[in-house]
Coordinates of C-alpha atoms and ligand atoms in Angstrom, one line a residue:
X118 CA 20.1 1.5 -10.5
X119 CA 20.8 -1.4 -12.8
X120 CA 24.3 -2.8 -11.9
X121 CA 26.7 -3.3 -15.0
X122 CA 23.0 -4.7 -17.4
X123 CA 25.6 -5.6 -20.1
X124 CA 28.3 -7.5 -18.8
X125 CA 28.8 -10.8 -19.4
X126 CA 29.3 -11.8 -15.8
X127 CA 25.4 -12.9 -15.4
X128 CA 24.8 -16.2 -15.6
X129 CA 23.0 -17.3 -19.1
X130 CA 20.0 -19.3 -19.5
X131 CA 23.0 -21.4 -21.7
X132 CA 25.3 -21.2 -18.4
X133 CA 22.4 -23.3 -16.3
X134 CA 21.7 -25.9 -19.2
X135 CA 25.6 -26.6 -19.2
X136 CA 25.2 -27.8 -15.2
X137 CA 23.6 -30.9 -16.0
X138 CA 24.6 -33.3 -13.3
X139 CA 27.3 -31.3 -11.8
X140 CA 26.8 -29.1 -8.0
X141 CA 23.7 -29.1 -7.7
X142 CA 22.0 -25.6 -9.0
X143 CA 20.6 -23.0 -6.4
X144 CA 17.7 -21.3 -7.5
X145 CA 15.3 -19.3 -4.8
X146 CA 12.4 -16.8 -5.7
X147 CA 12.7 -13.0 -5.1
X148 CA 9.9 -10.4 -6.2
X149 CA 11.7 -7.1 -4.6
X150 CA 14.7 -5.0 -5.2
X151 CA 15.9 -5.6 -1.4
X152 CA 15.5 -9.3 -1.7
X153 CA 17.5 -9.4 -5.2
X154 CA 20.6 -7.4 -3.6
X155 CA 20.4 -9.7 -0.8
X156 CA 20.3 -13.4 -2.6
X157 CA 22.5 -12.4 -5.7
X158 CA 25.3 -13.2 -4.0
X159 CA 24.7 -16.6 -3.7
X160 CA 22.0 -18.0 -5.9
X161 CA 22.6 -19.0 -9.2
X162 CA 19.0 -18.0 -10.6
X163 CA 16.3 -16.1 -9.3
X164 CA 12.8 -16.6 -10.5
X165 CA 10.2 -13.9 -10.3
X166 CA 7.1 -16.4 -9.7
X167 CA 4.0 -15.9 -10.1
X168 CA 3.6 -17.1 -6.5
X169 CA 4.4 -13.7 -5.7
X170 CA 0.3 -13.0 -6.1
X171 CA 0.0 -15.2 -2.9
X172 CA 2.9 -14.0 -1.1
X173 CA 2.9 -10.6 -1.5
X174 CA -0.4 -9.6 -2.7
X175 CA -2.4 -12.0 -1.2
X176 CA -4.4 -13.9 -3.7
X177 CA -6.1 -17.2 -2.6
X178 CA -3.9 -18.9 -5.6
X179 CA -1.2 -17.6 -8.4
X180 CA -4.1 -17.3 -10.7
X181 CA -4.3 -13.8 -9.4
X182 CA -1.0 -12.7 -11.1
X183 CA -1.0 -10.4 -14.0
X184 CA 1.2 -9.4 -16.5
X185 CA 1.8 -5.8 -15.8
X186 CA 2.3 -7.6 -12.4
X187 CA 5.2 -9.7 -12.9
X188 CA 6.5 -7.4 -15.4
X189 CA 6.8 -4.6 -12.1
X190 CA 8.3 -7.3 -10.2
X191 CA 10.7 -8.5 -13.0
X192 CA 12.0 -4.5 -13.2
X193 CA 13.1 -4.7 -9.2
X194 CA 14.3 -7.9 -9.4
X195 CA 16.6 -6.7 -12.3
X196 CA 17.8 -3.6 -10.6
X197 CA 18.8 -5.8 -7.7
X198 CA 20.8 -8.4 -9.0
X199 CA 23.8 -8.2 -11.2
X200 CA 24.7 -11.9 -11.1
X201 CA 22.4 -14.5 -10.7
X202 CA 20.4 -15.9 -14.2
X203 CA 16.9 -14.2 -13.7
X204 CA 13.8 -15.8 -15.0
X205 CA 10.3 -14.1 -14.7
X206 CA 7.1 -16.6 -14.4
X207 CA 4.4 -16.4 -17.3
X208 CA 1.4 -15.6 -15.4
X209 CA -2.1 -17.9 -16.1
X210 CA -3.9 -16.8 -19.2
X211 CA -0.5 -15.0 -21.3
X212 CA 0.7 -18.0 -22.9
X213 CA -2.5 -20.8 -23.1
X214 CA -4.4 -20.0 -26.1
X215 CA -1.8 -19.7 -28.5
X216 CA 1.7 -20.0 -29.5
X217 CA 1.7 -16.2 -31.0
X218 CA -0.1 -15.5 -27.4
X219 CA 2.6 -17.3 -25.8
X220 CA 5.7 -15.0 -28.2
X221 CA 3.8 -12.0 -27.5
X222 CA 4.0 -12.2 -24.0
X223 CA 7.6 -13.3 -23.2
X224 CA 8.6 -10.7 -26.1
X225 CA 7.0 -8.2 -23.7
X226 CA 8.3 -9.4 -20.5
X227 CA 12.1 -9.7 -22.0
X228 CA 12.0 -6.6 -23.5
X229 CA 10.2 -4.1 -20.2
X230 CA 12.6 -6.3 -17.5
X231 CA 15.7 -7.5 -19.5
X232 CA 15.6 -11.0 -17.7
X233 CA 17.4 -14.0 -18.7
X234 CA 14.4 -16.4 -19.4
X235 CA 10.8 -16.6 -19.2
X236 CA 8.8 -19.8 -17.6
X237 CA 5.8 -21.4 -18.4
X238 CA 3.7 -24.0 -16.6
X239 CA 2.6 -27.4 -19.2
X240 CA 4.1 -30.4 -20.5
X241 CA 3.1 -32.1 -23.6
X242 CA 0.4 -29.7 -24.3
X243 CA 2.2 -26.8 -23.8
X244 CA 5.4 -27.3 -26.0
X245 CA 4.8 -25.6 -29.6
X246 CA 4.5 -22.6 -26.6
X247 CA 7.8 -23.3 -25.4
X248 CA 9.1 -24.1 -29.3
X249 CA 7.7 -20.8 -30.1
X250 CA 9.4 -18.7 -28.0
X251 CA 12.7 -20.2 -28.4
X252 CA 12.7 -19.6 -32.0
X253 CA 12.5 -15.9 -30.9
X254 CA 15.9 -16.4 -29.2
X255 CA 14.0 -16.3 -25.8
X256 CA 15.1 -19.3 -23.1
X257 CA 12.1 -20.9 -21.6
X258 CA 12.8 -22.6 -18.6
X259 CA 9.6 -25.7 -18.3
X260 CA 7.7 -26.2 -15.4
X261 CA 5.8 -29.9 -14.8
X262 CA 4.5 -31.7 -12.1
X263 CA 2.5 -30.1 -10.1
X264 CA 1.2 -27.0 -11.6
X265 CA -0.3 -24.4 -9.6
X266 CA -1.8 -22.5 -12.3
X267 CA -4.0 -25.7 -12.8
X268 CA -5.3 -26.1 -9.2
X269 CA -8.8 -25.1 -10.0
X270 CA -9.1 -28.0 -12.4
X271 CA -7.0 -30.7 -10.3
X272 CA -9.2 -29.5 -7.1
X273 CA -5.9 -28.5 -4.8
X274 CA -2.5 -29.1 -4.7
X275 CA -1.8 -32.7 -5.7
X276 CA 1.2 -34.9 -5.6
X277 CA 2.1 -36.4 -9.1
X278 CA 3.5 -39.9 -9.5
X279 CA 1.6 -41.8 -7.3
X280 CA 0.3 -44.3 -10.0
X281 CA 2.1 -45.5 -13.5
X282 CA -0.4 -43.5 -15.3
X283 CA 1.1 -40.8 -13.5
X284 CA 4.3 -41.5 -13.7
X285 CA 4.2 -42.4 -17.8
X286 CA 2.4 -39.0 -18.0
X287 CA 5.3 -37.1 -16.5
X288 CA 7.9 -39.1 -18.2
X289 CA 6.3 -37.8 -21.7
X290 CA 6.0 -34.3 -20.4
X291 CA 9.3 -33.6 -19.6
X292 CA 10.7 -35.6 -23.0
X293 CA 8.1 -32.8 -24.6
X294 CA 9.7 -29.6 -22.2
X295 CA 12.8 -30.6 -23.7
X296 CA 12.0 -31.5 -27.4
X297 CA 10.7 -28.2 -27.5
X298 CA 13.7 -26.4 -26.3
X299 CA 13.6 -25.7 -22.9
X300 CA 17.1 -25.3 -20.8
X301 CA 16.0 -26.5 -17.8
X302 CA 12.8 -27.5 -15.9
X303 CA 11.4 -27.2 -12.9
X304 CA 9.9 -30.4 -11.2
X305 CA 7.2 -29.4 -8.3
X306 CA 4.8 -31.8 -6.6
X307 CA 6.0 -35.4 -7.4
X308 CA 6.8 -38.4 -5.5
X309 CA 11.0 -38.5 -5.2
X310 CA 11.4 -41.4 -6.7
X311 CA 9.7 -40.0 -9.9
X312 CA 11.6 -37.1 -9.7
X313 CA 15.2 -38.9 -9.6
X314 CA 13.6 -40.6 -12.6
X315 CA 12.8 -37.8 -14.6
X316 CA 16.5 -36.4 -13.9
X317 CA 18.0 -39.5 -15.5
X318 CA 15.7 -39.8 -18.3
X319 CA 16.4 -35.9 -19.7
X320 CA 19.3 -34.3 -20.9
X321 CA 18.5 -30.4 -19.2
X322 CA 18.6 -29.6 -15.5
X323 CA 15.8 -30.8 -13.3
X324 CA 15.2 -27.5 -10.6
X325 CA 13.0 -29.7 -7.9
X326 CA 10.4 -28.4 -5.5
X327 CA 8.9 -31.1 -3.3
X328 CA 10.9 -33.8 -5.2
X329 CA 14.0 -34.8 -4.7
X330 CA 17.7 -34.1 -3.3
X331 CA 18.7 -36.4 -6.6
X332 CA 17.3 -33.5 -9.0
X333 CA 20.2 -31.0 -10.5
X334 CA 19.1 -28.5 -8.8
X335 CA 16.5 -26.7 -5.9
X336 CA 14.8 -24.1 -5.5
X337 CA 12.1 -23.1 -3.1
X338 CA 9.8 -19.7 -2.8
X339 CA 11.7 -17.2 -0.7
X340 CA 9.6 -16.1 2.1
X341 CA 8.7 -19.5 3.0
X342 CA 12.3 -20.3 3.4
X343 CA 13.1 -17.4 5.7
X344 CA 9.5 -18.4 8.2
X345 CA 8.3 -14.6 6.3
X346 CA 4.8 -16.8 5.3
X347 CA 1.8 -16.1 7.3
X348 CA -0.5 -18.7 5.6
X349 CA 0.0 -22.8 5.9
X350 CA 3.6 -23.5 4.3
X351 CA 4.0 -26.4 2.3
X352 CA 5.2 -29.8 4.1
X353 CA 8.4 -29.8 1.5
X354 CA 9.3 -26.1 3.0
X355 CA 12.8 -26.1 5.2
X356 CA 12.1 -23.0 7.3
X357 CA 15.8 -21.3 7.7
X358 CA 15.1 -18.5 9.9
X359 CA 12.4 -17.2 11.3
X360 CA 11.8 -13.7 10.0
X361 CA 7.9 -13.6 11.3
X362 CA 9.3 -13.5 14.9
X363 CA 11.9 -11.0 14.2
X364 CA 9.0 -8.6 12.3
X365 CA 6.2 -9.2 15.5
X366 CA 9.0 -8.7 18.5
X367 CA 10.7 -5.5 17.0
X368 CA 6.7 -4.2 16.2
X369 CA 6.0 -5.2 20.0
X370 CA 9.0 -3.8 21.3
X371 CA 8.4 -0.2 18.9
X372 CA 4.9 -0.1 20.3
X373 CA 5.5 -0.6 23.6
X374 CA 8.2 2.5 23.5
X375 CA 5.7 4.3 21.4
X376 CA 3.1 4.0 24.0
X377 CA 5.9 4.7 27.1
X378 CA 7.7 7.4 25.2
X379 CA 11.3 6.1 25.5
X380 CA 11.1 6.1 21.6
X381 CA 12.1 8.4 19.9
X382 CA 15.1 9.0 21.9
X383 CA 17.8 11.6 21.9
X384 CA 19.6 10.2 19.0
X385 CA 16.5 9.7 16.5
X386 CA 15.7 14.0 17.0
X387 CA 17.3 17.0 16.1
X388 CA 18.5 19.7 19.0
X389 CA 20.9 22.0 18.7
X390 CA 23.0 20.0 21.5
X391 CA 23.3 16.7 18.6
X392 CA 26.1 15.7 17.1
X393 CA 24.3 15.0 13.5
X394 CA 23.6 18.6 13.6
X395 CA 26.7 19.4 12.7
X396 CA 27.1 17.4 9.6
Ligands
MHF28 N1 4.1 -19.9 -0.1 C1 4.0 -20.8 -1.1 N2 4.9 -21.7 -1.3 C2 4.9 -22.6 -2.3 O1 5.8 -23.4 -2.5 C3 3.7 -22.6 -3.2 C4 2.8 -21.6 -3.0 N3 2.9 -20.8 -1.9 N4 1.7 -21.5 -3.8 C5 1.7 -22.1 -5.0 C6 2.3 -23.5 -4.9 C7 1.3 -24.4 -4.1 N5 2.3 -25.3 -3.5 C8 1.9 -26.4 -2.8 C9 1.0 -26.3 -1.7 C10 0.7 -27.5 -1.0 C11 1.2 -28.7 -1.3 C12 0.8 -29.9 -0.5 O2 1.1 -30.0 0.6 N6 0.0 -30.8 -1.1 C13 -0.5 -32.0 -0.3 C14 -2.0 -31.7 0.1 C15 -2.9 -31.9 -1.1 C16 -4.4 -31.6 -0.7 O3 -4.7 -30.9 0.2 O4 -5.2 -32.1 -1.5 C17 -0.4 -33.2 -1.1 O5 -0.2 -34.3 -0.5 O6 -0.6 -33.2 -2.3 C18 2.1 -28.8 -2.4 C19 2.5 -27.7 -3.1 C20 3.6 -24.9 -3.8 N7 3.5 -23.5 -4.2
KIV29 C1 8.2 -22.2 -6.8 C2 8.3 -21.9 -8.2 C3 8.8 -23.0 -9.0 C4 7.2 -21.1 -8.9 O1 6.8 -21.4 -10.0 C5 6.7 -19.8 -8.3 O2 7.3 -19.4 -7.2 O3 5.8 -19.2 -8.8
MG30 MG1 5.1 -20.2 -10.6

């Protein structure tokens, strides 16, 4: 159950490019219908990464997402949020070989999810991707720094900006992201000062990850956020609650009364002597 697809209440792609320098811009991941109706309230974008290949599906790496994949995930997303600007990742291998690759793809996603944007991992060599889609009429959010799609070839997850090679690399790349169109990027993986650099020296919104409070906006992957991740979390994670210990104590307290019978009790069965009977 879509909520209200056509009104003009959802934030646009245009809405998040207007908040250059202003409150900062929340932004957390979702991949479920649940998560959407919870977060919509008060995010002002949700991104359908492609982390959710690690997170929910447990892949060693996001190289494991598809595009039928986050296409699946973009559909709940959308029936679960009315509000918030919804982006859906471009998964490894959609976008890479070609610019009419790269159209194809996002045409496909936009059109099976109705999101708000698609985003795509690559700086200076990736823009005539991120040109190409725009001239469809489809927002591209950017997506430089650390790029997880490009562990395999950087041999883990690596800070960026250490050294002024680095740092004059990721100053051209996000120039590039927003020659090409782009209405915001995301920073991941860079050293904060670098970050706060980047922010001054482009005109769109820089969404950080691991890189600065001085960024326009923040966004972080969802179930690391709520303690929901079972593998190593990332040093940059803020852990708000702690949703693993809430999941193992209500499945030890449910198997205990499993096992000793005091569950299910006399209101989770139907007799004749119930109230819900009566309904
Ligand atoms: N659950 C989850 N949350 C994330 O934020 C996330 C993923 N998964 N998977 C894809 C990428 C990978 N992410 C990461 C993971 C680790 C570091 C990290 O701590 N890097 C250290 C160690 C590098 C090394 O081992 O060589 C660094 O100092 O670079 C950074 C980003 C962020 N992304
Ligand atoms: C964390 C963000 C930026 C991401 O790309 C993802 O979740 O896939
Ligand atoms: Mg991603």
């Amino acid at each position: 159950m879509t909520r209200d697809p056509s009104a003009d209440s959802r934030i646009s792609a245009e809405d998040i490019r207007r908040r250059k320098g202003g409150v900062p811009i929340v932004c957390l991941t979702a991949y479920t219908y649940p998560i959407a109706r919870l977060l919509d309230p008060h995010v002002d974008l949700l991104l359908v990464g492609d982390s959710v290949a690690m997170v929910l599906h447990g892949h060693a790496t996001t190289l494991g997402a598809s595009l039928e994949m986050m296409i699946a995930h973009g559909q709940a997303v959308m029936r679960g949020s009315a509000r918030a600007c919804v982006v859906v990742d471009m998964p490894a291998g959609s976008y890479e070989a070609s610019p009419a690759q790269a159209v194809a793809a996002a045409r496909r996603i936009v059109k099976e999810t109705g999101c708000q944007a698609v985003k795509l991992e690559g700086g200076v060599d990736m823009a005539s991707r991120i040109a190409a889609i725009v001239t469809e009429g489809i927002p591209v959010m950017g997506h430089i720094g650390l790029q997880p799609q490009s562990v395999e070839k950087d041999g883990g997850y690596r800070i960026k900006g250490r050294t002024q090679d680095n740092i004059a690399a990721l100053l051209s790349d996000a120039e590039a992201v927003e020659e090409a169109g782009a209405f915001s990027v995301v920073i991941e993986g860079t050293m904060e000062a670098v970050a706060a650099k980047l922010t001054r020296h482009i005109s769109i919104p820089t969404i950080g990850i691991g890189a600065s409070a001085d960024c326009d906006g923040q966004i972080l992957v969802i179930d690391d956020m709520v303690g929901m991740t079972v593998d190593r979390v990332p040093k940059f994670v803020k852990e708000y609650a702690d949703l693993r210990g809430v999941i193992a104590d209500a499945a030890a307290r449910y198997a205990a009364e499993v096992r000793n019978r005091a569950f299910p009790g006399p209101d989770h069965v139907f007799t004749t002597a119930s109230a819900k009977d009566k309904t």
